[in-house]
Coordinates of C-alpha atoms in Angstrom, one line a residue:
X11 CA 0.0 0.0 0.1
X12 CA 1.6 3.3 -1.1
X13 CA 0.0 6.8 -0.9
X14 CA -0.3 9.0 -4.0
X15 CA 2.9 10.5 -5.3
X16 CA 1.7 14.2 -4.6
X17 CA 0.7 13.4 -1.0
X18 CA 3.8 14.7 0.5
X19 CA 3.8 17.9 -1.6
X20 CA 0.3 18.6 -0.5
X21 CA 1.2 18.2 3.2
X22 CA 4.2 20.4 2.8
X23 CA 1.9 23.2 1.4
X24 CA 0.1 23.3 4.8
X25 CA 1.5 26.3 6.5
X26 CA 2.7 25.9 10.1
X27 CA 0.3 28.4 11.4
X28 CA -2.6 26.8 9.5
X29 CA -1.6 23.4 10.9
X30 CA -1.5 24.8 14.5
X31 CA -5.0 26.2 14.1
X32 CA -6.5 23.0 13.0
X33 CA -7.8 20.6 15.6
X34 CA -6.4 17.1 15.6
X35 CA -9.5 15.6 14.0
X36 CA -9.7 18.3 11.3
X37 CA -6.0 17.8 10.5
X38 CA -6.2 14.0 10.3
X39 CA -9.4 14.2 8.2
X40 CA -7.7 16.6 5.8
X41 CA -4.8 14.2 5.4
X42 CA -7.1 11.3 4.8
X43 CA -9.0 13.2 2.2
X44 CA -5.8 14.2 0.4
X45 CA -4.7 10.6 0.3
X46 CA -8.2 9.3 -0.7
X47 CA -8.3 7.0 2.3
X48 CA -11.4 6.6 4.7
X49 CA -11.5 8.3 8.1
X50 CA -12.8 6.2 10.8
X51 CA -14.0 6.8 14.4
X52 CA -12.4 4.0 16.5
X53 CA -15.2 4.3 19.1
X54 CA -17.6 3.0 16.6
X55 CA -15.3 0.3 15.1
X56 CA -15.4 -3.4 16.1
X57 CA -11.8 -4.6 16.5
X58 CA -11.0 -8.3 16.4
X59 CA -8.9 -9.2 19.4
X60 CA -7.4 -12.3 17.5
X61 CA -5.8 -9.9 15.1
X62 CA -4.4 -7.8 17.8
X63 CA -2.8 -10.6 19.6
X64 CA -1.2 -12.1 16.4
X65 CA 1.1 -9.1 15.9
X66 CA 4.3 -8.5 17.8
X67 CA 4.2 -5.7 20.3
X68 CA 7.3 -4.0 19.0
X69 CA 5.3 -3.1 15.9
X70 CA 2.7 -1.3 17.9
X71 CA 5.3 0.7 19.9
X72 CA 7.3 1.6 16.8
X73 CA 4.5 2.6 14.4
X74 CA 1.5 3.2 16.6
X75 CA -1.3 1.6 14.7
X76 CA -4.3 -0.7 15.3
X77 CA -5.0 -3.9 13.3
X78 CA -8.8 -4.0 13.0
X79 CA -9.4 -7.3 11.1
X80 CA -7.9 -10.0 8.8
X81 CA -10.0 -11.5 6.3
X82 CA -7.3 -13.9 5.0
X83 CA -6.5 -11.8 1.9
X84 CA -5.9 -8.3 3.4
X85 CA -5.3 -7.0 6.8
X86 CA -7.2 -3.8 7.7
X87 CA -5.3 -1.4 10.0
X88 CA -6.0 2.1 11.3
X89 CA -3.0 4.6 11.6
X90 CA -2.7 8.3 12.3
X91 CA 0.2 8.6 9.8
X92 CA -0.7 7.1 6.5
X93 CA 2.2 9.0 4.9
X94 CA 4.7 6.7 6.7
X95 CA 5.6 4.6 3.6
X96 CA 8.2 2.7 5.5
X97 CA 5.7 1.6 8.1
X98 CA 3.3 0.3 5.5
X99 CA 6.0 -1.5 3.6
X100 CA 7.5 -3.1 6.9
X101 CA 4.0 -4.3 7.9
X102 CA 3.2 -5.7 4.5
X103 CA 6.6 -7.6 4.6
X104 CA 5.9 -9.0 8.0
X105 CA 2.3 -9.9 7.6
X106 CA 2.9 -11.2 3.9
X107 CA -0.4 -9.7 3.0
X108 CA -1.5 -6.5 1.4
X109 CA -2.9 -3.7 3.7
X110 CA -6.2 -2.0 3.7
X111 CA -5.4 1.4 5.4
X112 CA -7.9 3.5 7.3
X113 CA -7.1 6.8 9.0
X114 CA -7.9 7.6 12.7
X115 CA -7.0 9.9 15.5
X116 CA -3.8 9.3 17.3
X117 CA -5.4 9.8 20.8
X118 CA -8.0 7.2 20.0
X119 CA -5.4 4.7 18.8
X120 CA -3.5 5.2 22.2
X121 CA -6.8 4.8 24.1
X122 CA -7.4 1.4 22.3
X123 CA -3.9 0.1 23.0
X124 CA -4.4 1.0 26.8
X125 CA -7.3 -1.6 26.8
X126 CA -5.4 -4.4 25.0
X127 CA -2.8 -7.1 25.8
X128 CA -0.7 -5.5 23.1
X129 CA -0.5 -2.3 25.1
X130 CA 0.4 -4.3 28.2
X131 CA 3.4 -5.6 26.3
X132 CA 4.2 -2.1 25.1
X133 CA 4.0 -0.7 28.6
X134 CA 6.5 -3.4 29.8
X135 CA 9.0 -1.8 27.5
X136 CA 8.5 1.7 28.8
X137 CA 7.8 0.8 32.4
X138 CA 10.8 2.9 33.5
X139 CA 8.8 6.0 32.7
X140 CA 6.1 5.1 35.1
X141 CA 6.3 7.3 38.1
X142 CA 5.5 5.2 41.2
X143 CA 6.1 6.5 44.7
X144 CA 5.7 4.9 48.0
X145 CA 4.0 7.0 50.6
X146 CA 5.2 6.4 54.1
X147 CA 3.5 7.5 57.3
X148 CA 6.1 9.1 59.6
X149 CA 4.8 10.1 63.0
X150 CA 7.6 12.7 63.6
X151 CA 7.9 14.4 60.2
X152 CA 4.4 13.7 58.8
X153 CA 4.0 12.1 55.4
X154 CA 7.2 11.2 53.6
X155 CA 7.3 10.4 49.9
X156 CA 10.0 7.8 48.9
X157 CA 10.6 7.0 45.3
X158 CA 11.0 3.4 44.4
X159 CA 14.5 4.0 43.1
X160 CA 15.6 5.0 46.6
X161 CA 14.7 1.5 47.8
X162 CA 16.9 -0.2 45.4
X163 CA 20.3 1.0 44.2
X164 CA 19.9 -0.8 40.8
X165 CA 16.9 -0.7 38.4
X166 CA 16.2 -4.5 38.9
X167 CA 14.1 -6.3 36.4
X168 CA 12.0 -7.6 39.4
X169 CA 11.4 -3.9 40.6
X170 CA 10.1 -3.1 37.1
X171 CA 8.0 -6.1 37.0
X172 CA 6.2 -5.5 40.2
X173 CA 5.9 -1.8 39.5
X174 CA 4.4 -2.5 36.1
X175 CA 1.9 -5.1 37.5
X176 CA 0.6 -2.6 40.0
X177 CA 0.3 0.1 37.4
X178 CA -1.4 -2.1 34.9
X179 CA -3.8 -3.5 37.5
X180 CA -5.1 0.0 37.9
X181 CA -5.5 0.5 34.2
X182 CA -7.4 -2.8 34.0
X183 CA -9.7 -1.8 36.8
X184 CA -8.6 -4.7 38.9
X185 CA -9.7 -5.1 42.6
X186 CA -7.0 -7.5 43.5
X187 CA -3.6 -8.8 42.4
X188 CA -2.8 -12.5 43.0
X189 CA 0.7 -14.0 43.0
X190 CA 0.3 -17.7 42.9
X191 CA 3.0 -20.2 43.3
X192 CA 3.1 -23.5 41.4
X193 CA 5.6 -26.4 41.1
X194 CA 7.6 -24.8 38.2
X195 CA 6.2 -21.3 37.7
X196 CA 4.7 -18.3 39.3
X197 CA 1.4 -16.9 37.9
X198 CA 0.2 -13.2 38.4
X199 CA -3.4 -12.8 38.1
X200 CA -6.0 -9.7 38.2
X201 CA -9.5 -9.9 39.7
X202 CA -11.6 -7.7 37.4
X203 CA -15.4 -7.6 38.0
X204 CA -15.1 -10.4 40.4
X205 CA -13.3 -12.8 38.1
X206 CA -9.7 -13.8 37.9
X207 CA -7.6 -13.3 34.7
X208 CA -3.9 -14.0 34.0
X209 CA -2.0 -10.7 33.9
X210 CA 1.2 -12.0 32.4
X211 CA 2.7 -15.2 31.0
X212 CA 3.9 -17.6 33.7
X213 CA 7.1 -16.6 35.3
X214 CA 10.0 -19.0 36.1
X215 CA 9.8 -20.3 39.7
X216 CA 13.4 -19.2 40.4
X217 CA 12.2 -15.4 40.4
X218 CA 9.5 -16.3 43.0
X219 CA 11.3 -15.5 46.3
X220 CA 12.6 -12.1 44.7
X221 CA 9.1 -11.0 43.7
X222 CA 7.6 -11.8 47.2
X223 CA 10.5 -10.1 48.9
X224 CA 10.0 -6.9 46.7
X225 CA 6.3 -6.9 47.8
X226 CA 7.3 -7.4 51.4
X227 CA 9.8 -4.5 51.3
X228 CA 7.0 -2.3 49.9
X229 CA 4.7 -3.4 52.7
X230 CA 7.3 -3.2 55.4
X231 CA 7.0 -7.0 56.2
X232 CA 9.7 -9.3 57.4
X233 CA 11.5 -10.8 54.3
X234 CA 13.3 -13.4 56.4
X235 CA 10.0 -14.9 57.8
X236 CA 8.5 -17.4 55.4
X237 CA 6.7 -19.8 57.6
X238 CA 3.7 -17.8 59.0
X239 CA 1.2 -15.5 57.3
X240 CA 1.9 -11.8 57.3
X241 CA -0.4 -8.8 56.6
X242 CA 0.8 -5.3 55.7
X243 CA -0.1 -2.3 53.6
X244 CA 1.5 0.4 51.6
X245 CA 0.5 3.6 49.6
X246 CA 1.6 4.4 46.1
X247 CA 1.4 7.8 44.5
X248 CA 0.9 7.1 40.8
X249 CA 0.9 10.1 38.6
X250 CA -0.3 12.4 41.4
X251 CA -3.0 10.1 42.7
X252 CA -2.6 8.2 46.1
X253 CA -3.8 4.6 46.2
X254 CA -4.0 2.3 49.2
X255 CA -2.8 -1.3 48.9
X256 CA -3.4 -4.2 51.4
X257 CA -1.0 -7.1 51.3
X258 CA -1.6 -10.6 52.7
X259 CA 1.0 -13.3 52.3
X260 CA 0.5 -17.0 53.3
X261 CA 3.0 -20.0 53.1
X262 CA 2.0 -22.9 50.9
X263 CA 3.6 -26.2 49.9
X264 CA 5.2 -24.6 46.9
X265 CA 6.3 -21.2 48.6
X266 CA 4.5 -18.1 49.6
X267 CA 1.4 -16.8 47.9
X268 CA 0.4 -13.1 47.9
X269 CA -2.8 -11.1 47.4
X270 CA -2.6 -7.3 47.0
X271 CA -6.1 -5.7 47.4
X272 CA -6.3 -2.3 45.6
X273 CA -8.2 0.4 47.5
X274 CA -8.5 3.3 45.1
X275 CA -10.0 6.1 47.1
X276 CA -9.7 8.4 44.3
X277 CA -11.6 6.1 41.9
X278 CA -11.2 6.7 38.3
X279 CA -14.7 5.6 37.6
X280 CA -16.8 8.6 36.4
X281 CA -19.9 7.1 37.9
X282 CA -18.6 7.0 41.3
X283 CA -17.6 10.6 41.4
X284 CA -21.2 11.2 42.6
X285 CA -21.8 8.0 44.4
X286 CA -25.5 7.2 45.0
X287 CA -27.9 4.2 44.9
X288 CA -28.8 4.9 41.2
X289 CA -25.4 4.0 40.0
X290 CA -25.4 0.6 41.7
X291 CA -28.1 -0.8 39.5
X292 CA -30.6 -1.7 42.2
X293 CA -34.4 -2.1 41.1
X294 CA -36.5 0.9 41.9
X295 CA -38.5 -1.0 44.6
X296 CA -35.3 -1.9 46.5
X297 CA -34.0 1.7 46.3
X298 CA -37.3 3.0 47.5
X299 CA -37.2 0.7 50.6
X300 CA -33.5 1.6 51.3
X301 CA -34.2 5.3 51.1
X302 CA -37.3 5.0 53.4
X303 CA -35.3 3.1 56.1
X304 CA -32.3 5.4 55.6
X305 CA -34.5 8.3 56.6
X306 CA -35.7 6.8 59.8
X307 CA -34.9 8.7 63.2
X308 CA -33.2 5.7 64.8
X309 CA -32.7 1.9 64.4
X310 CA -30.5 -0.4 62.4
X311 CA -30.1 -1.0 58.7
X312 CA -28.3 -4.2 58.1
X313 CA -26.6 -5.2 54.7
X314 CA -25.4 -8.7 54.2
X315 CA -23.6 -10.8 51.6
X316 CA -20.2 -12.6 51.1
X317 CA -16.9 -10.8 50.6
X318 CA -16.8 -8.7 47.5
X319 CA -20.5 -8.3 47.1
X320 CA -20.5 -4.5 47.3
X321 CA -21.9 -4.2 50.9
X322 CA -19.7 -1.3 52.0
X323 CA -20.2 0.5 48.6
X324 CA -24.0 0.3 49.2
X325 CA -23.6 1.9 52.6
X326 CA -21.4 4.6 51.3
X327 CA -24.1 5.3 48.6
X328 CA -26.8 5.6 51.3
X329 CA -24.6 7.9 53.4
X330 CA -23.9 10.2 50.6
X331 CA -27.5 10.5 49.8
X332 CA -28.6 11.3 53.3
X333 CA -25.6 13.5 54.2
X334 CA -26.6 16.9 55.6
X335 CA -25.0 19.7 57.6
X336 CA -27.8 19.0 60.1
X337 CA -26.5 15.6 61.0
X338 CA -23.2 14.4 62.7
X339 CA -22.2 11.3 60.8
X340 CA -19.3 9.1 62.1
X341 CA -18.0 5.8 60.5
X342 CA -15.6 3.2 61.8
X343 CA -14.2 1.0 59.0
X344 CA -11.5 -1.5 58.2
X345 CA -10.3 0.0 56.0
X346 CA -11.7 3.4 54.9
X347 CA -12.3 2.8 51.3
X348 CA -14.0 5.9 50.1
X349 CA -13.6 9.4 51.6
X350 CA -16.8 11.2 52.1
X351 CA -16.7 15.0 52.5
X352 CA -18.3 16.1 55.7
X353 CA -18.3 12.6 57.4
X354 CA -16.0 11.8 60.3
X355 CA -14.3 8.5 59.3
X356 CA -12.2 6.3 61.7
X357 CA -9.9 3.4 60.4
X358 CA -9.7 0.4 62.6
X359 CA -6.2 -0.3 63.9
X360 CA -6.2 -3.5 65.8
X361 CA -2.4 -3.5 66.4
X362 CA -2.9 -0.4 68.4
X363 CA -6.0 -1.6 70.1
X364 CA -8.5 0.3 68.1
X365 CA -11.1 -2.4 67.4
X366 CA -14.7 -1.9 66.1
X367 CA -16.1 -2.3 69.7
X368 CA -13.7 0.1 71.3
X369 CA -14.1 2.6 68.5
X370 CA -17.8 2.4 68.6
X371 CA -17.8 3.1 72.3
X372 CA -15.9 6.3 71.8
X373 CA -18.0 7.3 68.8
X374 CA -21.1 7.3 71.0
X375 CA -19.4 10.0 73.3
X376 CA -19.3 12.3 70.3
X377 CA -23.1 12.6 70.0
X378 CA -23.5 11.3 66.5
X379 CA -26.9 11.2 64.7
X380 CA -25.8 8.5 62.1
X381 CA -23.2 5.8 62.7
X382 CA -21.7 3.4 60.1
X383 CA -20.0 0.3 61.5
X384 CA -18.0 -1.3 58.8
X385 CA -18.6 -4.9 59.9
X386 CA -20.0 -6.7 63.0
X387 CA -17.6 -9.5 63.6
X388 CA -18.1 -10.3 67.3
X389 CA -20.7 -10.4 70.2
X390 CA -19.3 -7.2 71.8
X391 CA -19.6 -5.1 68.6
X392 CA -23.1 -6.5 68.0
X393 CA -24.4 -5.7 71.4
X394 CA -23.0 -2.1 71.3
X395 CA -24.5 -1.5 67.8
X396 CA -27.9 -2.8 68.9
X397 CA -27.9 -0.5 72.0
X398 CA -26.8 2.4 69.8
X399 CA -29.8 1.8 67.6
X400 CA -32.1 1.5 70.6
X401 CA -30.9 4.8 72.2
X402 CA -31.8 7.2 69.4
X403 CA -28.9 6.6 66.8
X404 CA -29.4 5.3 63.2
X405 CA -26.9 2.5 62.7
X406 CA -25.8 1.3 59.3
X407 CA -23.7 -1.9 59.3
X408 CA -22.8 -5.1 57.4
X409 CA -22.4 -8.8 58.5
X410 CA -21.4 -11.8 56.5
X411 CA -24.4 -14.1 55.7
X412 CA -25.9 -15.7 52.7
X413 CA -29.3 -14.2 52.8
X414 CA -31.6 -12.1 54.9
X415 CA -32.9 -15.0 57.1
X416 CA -29.4 -16.4 57.9
X417 CA -28.6 -13.0 59.3
X418 CA -31.1 -13.4 62.0
X419 CA -29.7 -16.8 63.1
X420 CA -26.1 -15.3 62.9
X421 CA -27.0 -12.5 65.4
X422 CA -28.9 -14.8 67.8
X423 CA -25.8 -17.1 67.8
X424 CA -23.8 -14.1 69.1
X425 CA -25.8 -14.3 72.3
X426 CA -27.8 -11.2 71.4
X427 CA -31.1 -10.7 73.2
X428 CA -33.7 -11.5 70.6
X429 CA -36.2 -8.8 71.8
X430 CA -33.5 -6.1 71.7
X431 CA -32.3 -7.2 68.2
X432 CA -35.8 -7.1 66.6
X433 CA -36.6 -3.8 68.4
X434 CA -33.5 -2.2 66.9
X435 CA -33.6 -3.7 63.4
X436 CA -35.5 -1.7 60.7
X437 CA -34.6 -3.8 57.7
X438 CA -32.1 -6.3 56.3
X439 CA -30.8 -6.5 52.7
X440 CA -28.9 -9.2 51.2
X441 CA -27.1 -8.5 47.9
X442 CA -24.9 -9.9 45.2
X443 CA -23.1 -8.4 42.2
X444 CA -23.6 -9.7 38.7
X445 CA -21.5 -8.7 35.7
X446 CA -23.1 -6.6 33.0
X447 CA -23.0 -7.5 29.3
X448 CA -20.4 -5.4 27.5
X449 CA -22.4 -2.8 25.5
X450 CA -19.7 -2.7 22.8
X451 CA -20.2 -6.5 21.8
X452 CA -23.7 -7.0 23.0
X453 CA -25.5 -9.3 20.7
X454 CA -28.9 -11.2 20.7
X455 CA -29.0 -14.7 21.7
X456 CA -31.5 -17.6 22.4
X457 CA -31.8 -20.3 25.0
X458 CA -33.2 -23.8 24.5
X459 CA -36.0 -25.0 26.7
X460 CA -33.8 -27.6 28.2
X461 CA -31.2 -25.1 29.3
X462 CA -34.0 -22.9 30.9
X463 CA -35.6 -25.9 32.8
X464 CA -32.2 -26.8 34.1
X465 CA -32.0 -23.3 35.6
X466 CA -35.6 -23.8 37.0
X467 CA -37.1 -21.0 34.7
X468 CA -40.3 -21.5 33.0
X469 CA -39.7 -21.1 29.1
X470 CA -42.8 -19.0 28.8
X471 CA -41.1 -16.2 30.8
X472 CA -38.8 -15.4 27.8
X473 CA -41.4 -15.2 25.1
X474 CA -41.2 -11.8 23.4
X475 CA -38.0 -11.0 25.4
X476 CA -34.8 -9.8 23.7
X477 CA -31.9 -11.7 25.4
X478 CA -28.2 -10.9 24.9
X479 CA -24.7 -12.0 25.5
X480 CA -21.3 -10.5 24.9
X481 CA -19.1 -11.8 22.1
X482 CA -16.0 -10.4 23.6
X483 CA -14.1 -7.3 22.3
X484 CA -11.2 -4.9 23.2
X485 CA -13.4 -2.9 25.5
X486 CA -14.1 -5.9 27.8
X487 CA -10.7 -7.8 27.2
X488 CA -12.6 -10.4 25.4
X489 CA -14.8 -11.4 28.3
X490 CA -18.1 -10.2 27.0
X491 CA -18.7 -8.4 30.3
X492 CA -18.0 -4.9 31.5
X493 CA -18.8 -3.6 34.9
X494 CA -21.1 -5.0 37.6
X495 CA -24.6 -4.2 39.0
X496 CA -26.3 -5.1 42.3
X497 CA -29.2 -7.5 42.8
X498 CA -30.9 -7.6 46.3
X499 CA -33.6 -9.0 48.5
X500 CA -35.0 -6.7 51.3
X501 CA -36.6 -7.9 54.5
X502 CA -38.7 -5.3 56.2
X503 CA -39.4 -6.0 59.9
X504 CA -43.1 -6.1 60.3
X505 CA -44.9 -7.0 63.5
X506 CA -45.5 -10.6 62.2
X507 CA -41.9 -11.1 61.3
X508 CA -40.7 -9.7 64.6
X509 CA -43.0 -12.1 66.5
X510 CA -41.7 -15.1 64.5
X511 CA -38.0 -14.1 65.3
X512 CA -38.7 -13.6 69.0
X513 CA -40.5 -17.1 69.1
X514 CA -37.4 -18.5 67.4
X515 CA -39.5 -20.0 64.6
X516 CA -37.6 -21.8 61.7
X517 CA -36.0 -19.7 59.0
X518 CA -38.3 -21.3 56.3
X519 CA -41.3 -20.1 58.2
X520 CA -40.0 -16.6 58.5
X521 CA -39.0 -16.7 54.7
X522 CA -42.5 -17.9 53.9
X523 CA -44.1 -15.0 55.8
X524 CA -41.8 -12.4 54.3
X525 CA -42.7 -13.6 50.7
X526 CA -46.4 -13.4 51.7
X527 CA -45.8 -9.8 52.6
X528 CA -44.2 -9.1 49.2
X529 CA -40.5 -9.7 49.7
X530 CA -38.7 -10.4 46.3
X531 CA -35.9 -12.9 46.7
X532 CA -32.4 -12.7 45.3
X533 CA -33.2 -15.4 42.7
X534 CA -36.3 -13.6 41.6
X535 CA -34.3 -10.2 41.4
X536 CA -31.5 -12.1 39.4
X537 CA -33.9 -13.6 36.8
X538 CA -35.6 -10.2 36.4
X539 CA -32.2 -8.8 35.6
X540 CA -31.5 -11.5 33.1
X541 CA -34.8 -11.0 31.4
X542 CA -34.2 -7.3 31.1
X543 CA -31.2 -8.1 28.9
X544 CA -28.6 -6.7 31.4
X545 CA -26.8 -9.9 32.2
X546 CA -26.6 -13.5 31.1
X547 CA -28.1 -16.7 32.4
X548 CA -24.8 -18.1 33.2
X549 CA -23.9 -15.1 35.3
X550 CA -27.1 -15.3 37.4
X551 CA -26.6 -19.1 37.9
X552 CA -23.2 -18.3 39.2
X553 CA -24.2 -15.9 42.0
X554 CA -27.7 -17.4 43.0
X555 CA -29.1 -20.8 43.7
X556 CA -31.3 -22.4 41.1
X557 CA -33.5 -24.4 43.6
X558 CA -36.3 -21.8 43.3
X559 CA -38.7 -22.4 40.4
X560 CA -39.4 -19.2 38.4
X561 CA -42.8 -19.0 36.7

């Protein structure tokens, strides 16, 4: 592929002043028009991930282009510089196929590369330019910023590897980084939208101890101790943004494994800049009930679910909605994940003796109107929280349980007085997170009757419904999913429900009474979400039990 002979003369005739005045898009469009090539908007273009992964990363970094598709005869590419004849000749020589050249914006090409494995490989080559700084807390001199170079006299490849892994995890929206040790290799994985993905190719086992030692140095842990679990934390300042990381290291038969949890307080997600219940994806009826109980003068609003189900985020969303200068709001958390302006937030520090129970006692002396307790883990915290709710405070808290009925048994097993508990409790909400279908590659799909019956869903429910799945694209890293939304069941404490709890009736009886009063179960909510086309059948079956027949 060679551009017309007069293309360079045409470009030279553009005066510097004129070129400076043109926007990037106008300039690129003009070049495309001169060369007789189509201009494309990459945001509207479907890019095949197989084509991306088949081309070496050095070509991306050298020429800055995007391969769009390969039909077997021609390879279609998008470039911001179609006048680079050497690039086009080199690509044709390497690919052994003629090129179909499209013209796009350089900024859009860079954005696409950031979302691809190709960019990951490119970033590895330029990782020395990533400015990572460890932020230390120094009691005498305040906050001290230490560059990573100060911790190591030489630029070790392992230092670069760990730095890049952390940086790229933030780019990929990962919540955790897993370093897993096997018999012959070490695997680094990211957890994105609740699912683990390989971050890099497996690394030779001989580098394992060096990688773990590097992470231990960052978290100020004992690098000589390899026989017991260790927990630590560190902060990184990455391009002006401070991010918290929690480190947990455990010994295994193959060596030490490590998990780094990423707590990005200054979240890059645009949606969460104004955190509220609407952005979490709850059904309207659920939000209505939550807002009703969040405006009560006193009592307890309890959110339950497994680790990583979004409980704390839901409480933050509620607090941000009810926040007012008229109220004093205090939280005690482990750790403080989001910073809310106008709210007093206290981090738990068990090493120094600041537990949930001790912190909660002190909070009550500060005359708060609303209190958030990050998690109830023991009998003492449970009793103090209940007493707080009974004495005129509105308490928001979380506890680990599978559903709204199991929560009741969990509290009663903590030796909590049943009458006090049901008197304090306003409502219980159990929630899960389901992945949303990627909007960029969302395509219609169908399900057979047998598949639906295996999931206990009446096939007549899907008549006239448009159901979808994600094919996988650059935007979602080939998974077909991007982002998550919440599903929930809410149990409101009516007089009948309270009487059943005090009488210590079986959970099945309480659940039956709640459904008679209109409670929508988690499974029902999940199926509604599936039928609305927001997620897939596979996803709802992964997070909810299929033992309940949906008709």
